[in-house]
Amino acid sequence: MKKPRPKKSPFWRESPLFEEEEIFSTIEGKRGTSLFLGRYTLNEVIAVLNKKSFFKEAQKRKLWPLDFDLDSSEFPLQRLQIFYQEKKPEKMIVDLKIKEGVFYPKKKIAIYFPLSEYKFLILDWLTLQNPLLSFSLEKSPLPGQTHPGLSLGKKVFDIFVYLARLSRKDGLLAFPNYFHNALLFSRYFHFLNPEKLGEVLTI
């Protein structure tokens, strides 16, 4: 896996599984679209979050009411943010950068892929945090963290799986930005490169 960000390199940067140019956008749309992934209204997104109990879990954590912001200025890459009460950075709960794309496996891993191309939902960035909580001496932040997490990893990834099925994708493709993200993602994802799985387990 490789994070297509020149300024923030993941720990596997030196031997990427595939290059950025191997992923091509499958959606042609206008920048500034108000539709999530170019097809879903914000009300439809909210309906899915409600269906998957995200709102119920937010209320349990006293993160209510919620506010939403969708930035499509770099479409097909979109940024969806969810805030507690109001749209302020210090009240952000979810920060998601996502797009649709096609992945063409390299020959060296083609044995694991019977098809020549795969349509993926690509998670370019994902932050889940509780702005009402702070770190302490007993629990210090991991790299990139400003607040403790929501402890909703499985539920959130279930939402992504549901969305992938809804949009008829072959799967989800994620780019963990830090080592601890890779460990978290490995609970729900498979490494495309088995050598990297061995590397992570060894570390």
PDB file of C-alpha atoms in Angstrom, residues 29-150:
ATOM      1  CA  GLY A  29     -18.127  15.171 -12.392  1.00  0.00           C
ATOM      2  CA  LYS A  30     -18.023  18.866 -11.742  1.00  0.00           C
ATOM      3  CA  ARG A  31     -16.051  20.286  -8.892  1.00  0.00           C
ATOM      4  CA  GLY A  32     -18.269  21.666  -6.209  1.00  0.00           C
ATOM      5  CA  THR A  33     -20.941  18.994  -6.581  1.00  0.00           C
ATOM      6  CA  SER A  34     -23.233  18.785  -3.601  1.00  0.00           C
ATOM      7  CA  LEU A  35     -23.609  15.020  -4.008  1.00  0.00           C
ATOM      8  CA  PHE A  36     -21.522  12.581  -1.989  1.00  0.00           C
ATOM      9  CA  LEU A  37     -19.517  10.400  -4.406  1.00  0.00           C
ATOM     10  CA  GLY A  38     -21.303  12.294  -7.149  1.00  0.00           C
ATOM     11  CA  ARG A  39     -24.603  10.496  -6.562  1.00  0.00           C
ATOM     12  CA  TYR A  40     -25.904  10.634  -2.977  1.00  0.00           C
ATOM     13  CA  THR A  41     -27.553  13.634  -1.342  1.00  0.00           C
ATOM     14  CA  LEU A  42     -26.539  14.620   2.169  1.00  0.00           C
ATOM     15  CA  ASN A  43     -29.955  13.453   3.371  1.00  0.00           C
ATOM     16  CA  GLU A  44     -29.222  10.001   1.934  1.00  0.00           C
ATOM     17  CA  VAL A  45     -25.860   9.937   3.692  1.00  0.00           C
ATOM     18  CA  ILE A  46     -27.570  10.901   6.947  1.00  0.00           C
ATOM     19  CA  ALA A  47     -30.129   8.132   6.412  1.00  0.00           C
ATOM     20  CA  VAL A  48     -27.333   5.551   6.076  1.00  0.00           C
ATOM     21  CA  LEU A  49     -25.610   6.828   9.230  1.00  0.00           C
ATOM     22  CA  ASN A  50     -28.905   6.555  11.076  1.00  0.00           C
ATOM     23  CA  LYS A  51     -29.554   3.064   9.699  1.00  0.00           C
ATOM     24  CA  LYS A  52     -26.129   1.919  10.878  1.00  0.00           C
ATOM     25  CA  SER A  53     -26.633   3.359  14.406  1.00  0.00           C
ATOM     26  CA  PHE A  54     -23.940   6.020  14.113  1.00  0.00           C
ATOM     27  CA  PHE A  55     -26.254   8.662  15.565  1.00  0.00           C
ATOM     28  CA  LYS A  56     -27.227   6.388  18.440  1.00  0.00           C
ATOM     29  CA  GLU A  57     -23.562   5.894  19.312  1.00  0.00           C
ATOM     30  CA  ALA A  58     -22.888   9.639  19.034  1.00  0.00           C
ATOM     31  CA  GLN A  59     -25.708  10.363  21.465  1.00  0.00           C
ATOM     32  CA  LYS A  60     -24.296   7.801  23.915  1.00  0.00           C
ATOM     33  CA  ARG A  61     -21.094   9.844  23.920  1.00  0.00           C
ATOM     34  CA  LYS A  62     -23.059  13.089  24.345  1.00  0.00           C
ATOM     35  CA  LEU A  63     -21.939  14.201  20.885  1.00  0.00           C
ATOM     36  CA  TRP A  64     -25.243  15.703  19.866  1.00  0.00           C
ATOM     37  CA  PRO A  65     -26.436  17.553  17.836  1.00  0.00           C
ATOM     38  CA  LEU A  66     -24.247  17.032  14.787  1.00  0.00           C
ATOM     39  CA  ASP A  67     -23.360  19.243  11.851  1.00  0.00           C
ATOM     40  CA  PHE A  68     -21.997  18.218   8.449  1.00  0.00           C
ATOM     41  CA  ASP A  69     -19.711  19.652   5.796  1.00  0.00           C
ATOM     42  CA  LEU A  70     -18.962  18.238   2.339  1.00  0.00           C
ATOM     43  CA  ASP A  71     -16.041  19.672   0.360  1.00  0.00           C
ATOM     44  CA  SER A  72     -15.982  18.652  -3.315  1.00  0.00           C
ATOM     45  CA  SER A  73     -13.426  21.208  -4.512  1.00  0.00           C
ATOM     46  CA  GLU A  74     -11.030  18.375  -5.474  1.00  0.00           C
ATOM     47  CA  PHE A  75     -13.681  16.076  -6.926  1.00  0.00           C
ATOM     48  CA  PRO A  76     -13.644  13.105  -7.382  1.00  0.00           C
ATOM     49  CA  LEU A  77     -11.774  13.272  -4.064  1.00  0.00           C
ATOM     50  CA  GLN A  78     -14.236  14.535  -1.454  1.00  0.00           C
ATOM     51  CA  ARG A  79     -13.892  15.484   2.171  1.00  0.00           C
ATOM     52  CA  LEU A  80     -16.785  14.747   4.508  1.00  0.00           C
ATOM     53  CA  GLN A  81     -16.570  16.151   8.013  1.00  0.00           C
ATOM     54  CA  ILE A  82     -18.918  15.637  10.931  1.00  0.00           C
ATOM     55  CA  PHE A  83     -18.869  18.046  13.848  1.00  0.00           C
ATOM     56  CA  TYR A  84     -20.313  18.231  17.323  1.00  0.00           C
ATOM     57  CA  GLN A  85     -22.728  21.173  17.520  1.00  0.00           C
ATOM     58  CA  GLU A  86     -20.976  23.472  15.033  1.00  0.00           C
ATOM     59  CA  LYS A  87     -18.459  23.509  12.197  1.00  0.00           C
ATOM     60  CA  LYS A  88     -15.292  24.275  14.120  1.00  0.00           C
ATOM     61  CA  PRO A  89     -11.986  22.357  13.880  1.00  0.00           C
ATOM     62  CA  GLU A  90     -11.895  21.782  17.629  1.00  0.00           C
ATOM     63  CA  LYS A  91     -15.322  20.103  17.458  1.00  0.00           C
ATOM     64  CA  MET A  92     -14.632  17.734  14.597  1.00  0.00           C
ATOM     65  CA  ILE A  93     -15.690  14.109  15.122  1.00  0.00           C
ATOM     66  CA  VAL A  94     -15.124  12.558  11.690  1.00  0.00           C
ATOM     67  CA  ASP A  95     -12.755  13.678   8.955  1.00  0.00           C
ATOM     68  CA  LEU A  96     -13.014  11.510   5.842  1.00  0.00           C
ATOM     69  CA  LYS A  97     -11.379  11.877   2.432  1.00  0.00           C
ATOM     70  CA  ILE A  98     -12.814   9.407  -0.040  1.00  0.00           C
ATOM     71  CA  LYS A  99     -13.142   8.769  -3.765  1.00  0.00           C
ATOM     72  CA  GLU A 100     -13.969   6.042  -6.246  1.00  0.00           C
ATOM     73  CA  GLY A 101     -11.264   4.524  -8.413  1.00  0.00           C
ATOM     74  CA  VAL A 102     -10.069   1.568 -10.451  1.00  0.00           C
ATOM     75  CA  PHE A 103      -7.090  -0.512  -9.333  1.00  0.00           C
ATOM     76  CA  TYR A 104      -4.976  -2.481 -11.799  1.00  0.00           C
ATOM     77  CA  PRO A 105      -2.915  -5.135  -9.962  1.00  0.00           C
ATOM     78  CA  LYS A 106       0.766  -5.408 -10.773  1.00  0.00           C
ATOM     79  CA  LYS A 107       1.956  -8.601 -12.431  1.00  0.00           C
ATOM     80  CA  LYS A 108       3.918  -9.643  -9.360  1.00  0.00           C
ATOM     81  CA  ILE A 109       0.716  -9.934  -7.313  1.00  0.00           C
ATOM     82  CA  ALA A 110      -1.620 -10.897 -10.151  1.00  0.00           C
ATOM     83  CA  ILE A 111      -1.886 -14.437  -8.772  1.00  0.00           C
ATOM     84  CA  TYR A 112      -4.100 -13.061  -6.009  1.00  0.00           C
ATOM     85  CA  PHE A 113      -6.369 -11.212  -8.429  1.00  0.00           C
ATOM     86  CA  PRO A 114      -8.270 -13.196 -11.089  1.00  0.00           C
ATOM     87  CA  LEU A 115      -9.517  -9.986 -12.726  1.00  0.00           C
ATOM     88  CA  SER A 116      -7.462  -7.372 -14.551  1.00  0.00           C
ATOM     89  CA  GLU A 117      -9.085  -4.429 -12.775  1.00  0.00           C
ATOM     90  CA  TYR A 118     -11.082  -3.739  -9.638  1.00  0.00           C
ATOM     91  CA  LYS A 119     -13.427  -0.932  -8.686  1.00  0.00           C
ATOM     92  CA  PHE A 120     -12.763   0.349  -5.190  1.00  0.00           C
ATOM     93  CA  LEU A 121     -13.960   2.900  -2.703  1.00  0.00           C
ATOM     94  CA  ILE A 122     -10.663   4.522  -1.744  1.00  0.00           C
ATOM     95  CA  LEU A 123     -10.234   5.820   1.806  1.00  0.00           C
ATOM     96  CA  ASP A 124      -7.550   8.456   1.411  1.00  0.00           C
ATOM     97  CA  TRP A 125      -7.814   9.777   4.971  1.00  0.00           C
ATOM     98  CA  LEU A 126      -9.885   8.934   8.037  1.00  0.00           C
ATOM     99  CA  THR A 127      -9.944  10.515  11.488  1.00  0.00           C
ATOM    100  CA  LEU A 128     -12.372   9.430  14.211  1.00  0.00           C
ATOM    101  CA  GLN A 129     -12.143  11.356  17.476  1.00  0.00           C
ATOM    102  CA  ASN A 130     -14.095  12.508  20.491  1.00  0.00           C
ATOM    103  CA  PRO A 131     -13.543  16.261  20.955  1.00  0.00           C
ATOM    104  CA  LEU A 132     -15.043  16.096  24.458  1.00  0.00           C
ATOM    105  CA  LEU A 133     -12.171  13.925  25.698  1.00  0.00           C
ATOM    106  CA  SER A 134      -8.534  14.799  26.312  1.00  0.00           C
ATOM    107  CA  PHE A 135      -5.373  12.775  26.735  1.00  0.00           C
ATOM    108  CA  SER A 136      -3.704  12.291  30.098  1.00  0.00           C
ATOM    109  CA  LEU A 137      -0.316  11.238  31.455  1.00  0.00           C
ATOM    110  CA  GLU A 138      -1.625   7.676  31.609  1.00  0.00           C
ATOM    111  CA  LYS A 139      -2.898   7.773  28.036  1.00  0.00           C
ATOM    112  CA  SER A 140      -0.778   9.822  25.659  1.00  0.00           C
ATOM    113  CA  PRO A 141      -1.723  10.592  22.032  1.00  0.00           C
ATOM    114  CA  LEU A 142      -0.473   8.490  19.152  1.00  0.00           C
ATOM    115  CA  PRO A 143       1.056  10.268  16.107  1.00  0.00           C
ATOM    116  CA  GLY A 144      -1.506  12.507  14.436  1.00  0.00           C
ATOM    117  CA  GLN A 145      -3.999  12.384  17.316  1.00  0.00           C
ATOM    118  CA  THR A 146      -5.386  15.476  19.028  1.00  0.00           C
ATOM    119  CA  HIS A 147      -8.219  13.712  20.900  1.00  0.00           C
ATOM    120  CA  PRO A 148      -8.950  10.113  21.916  1.00  0.00           C
ATOM    121  CA  GLY A 149     -10.807   8.001  19.380  1.00  0.00           C
ATOM    122  CA  LEU A 150     -14.512   7.204  19.263  1.00  0.00           C
TER     123      LEU A 150
END
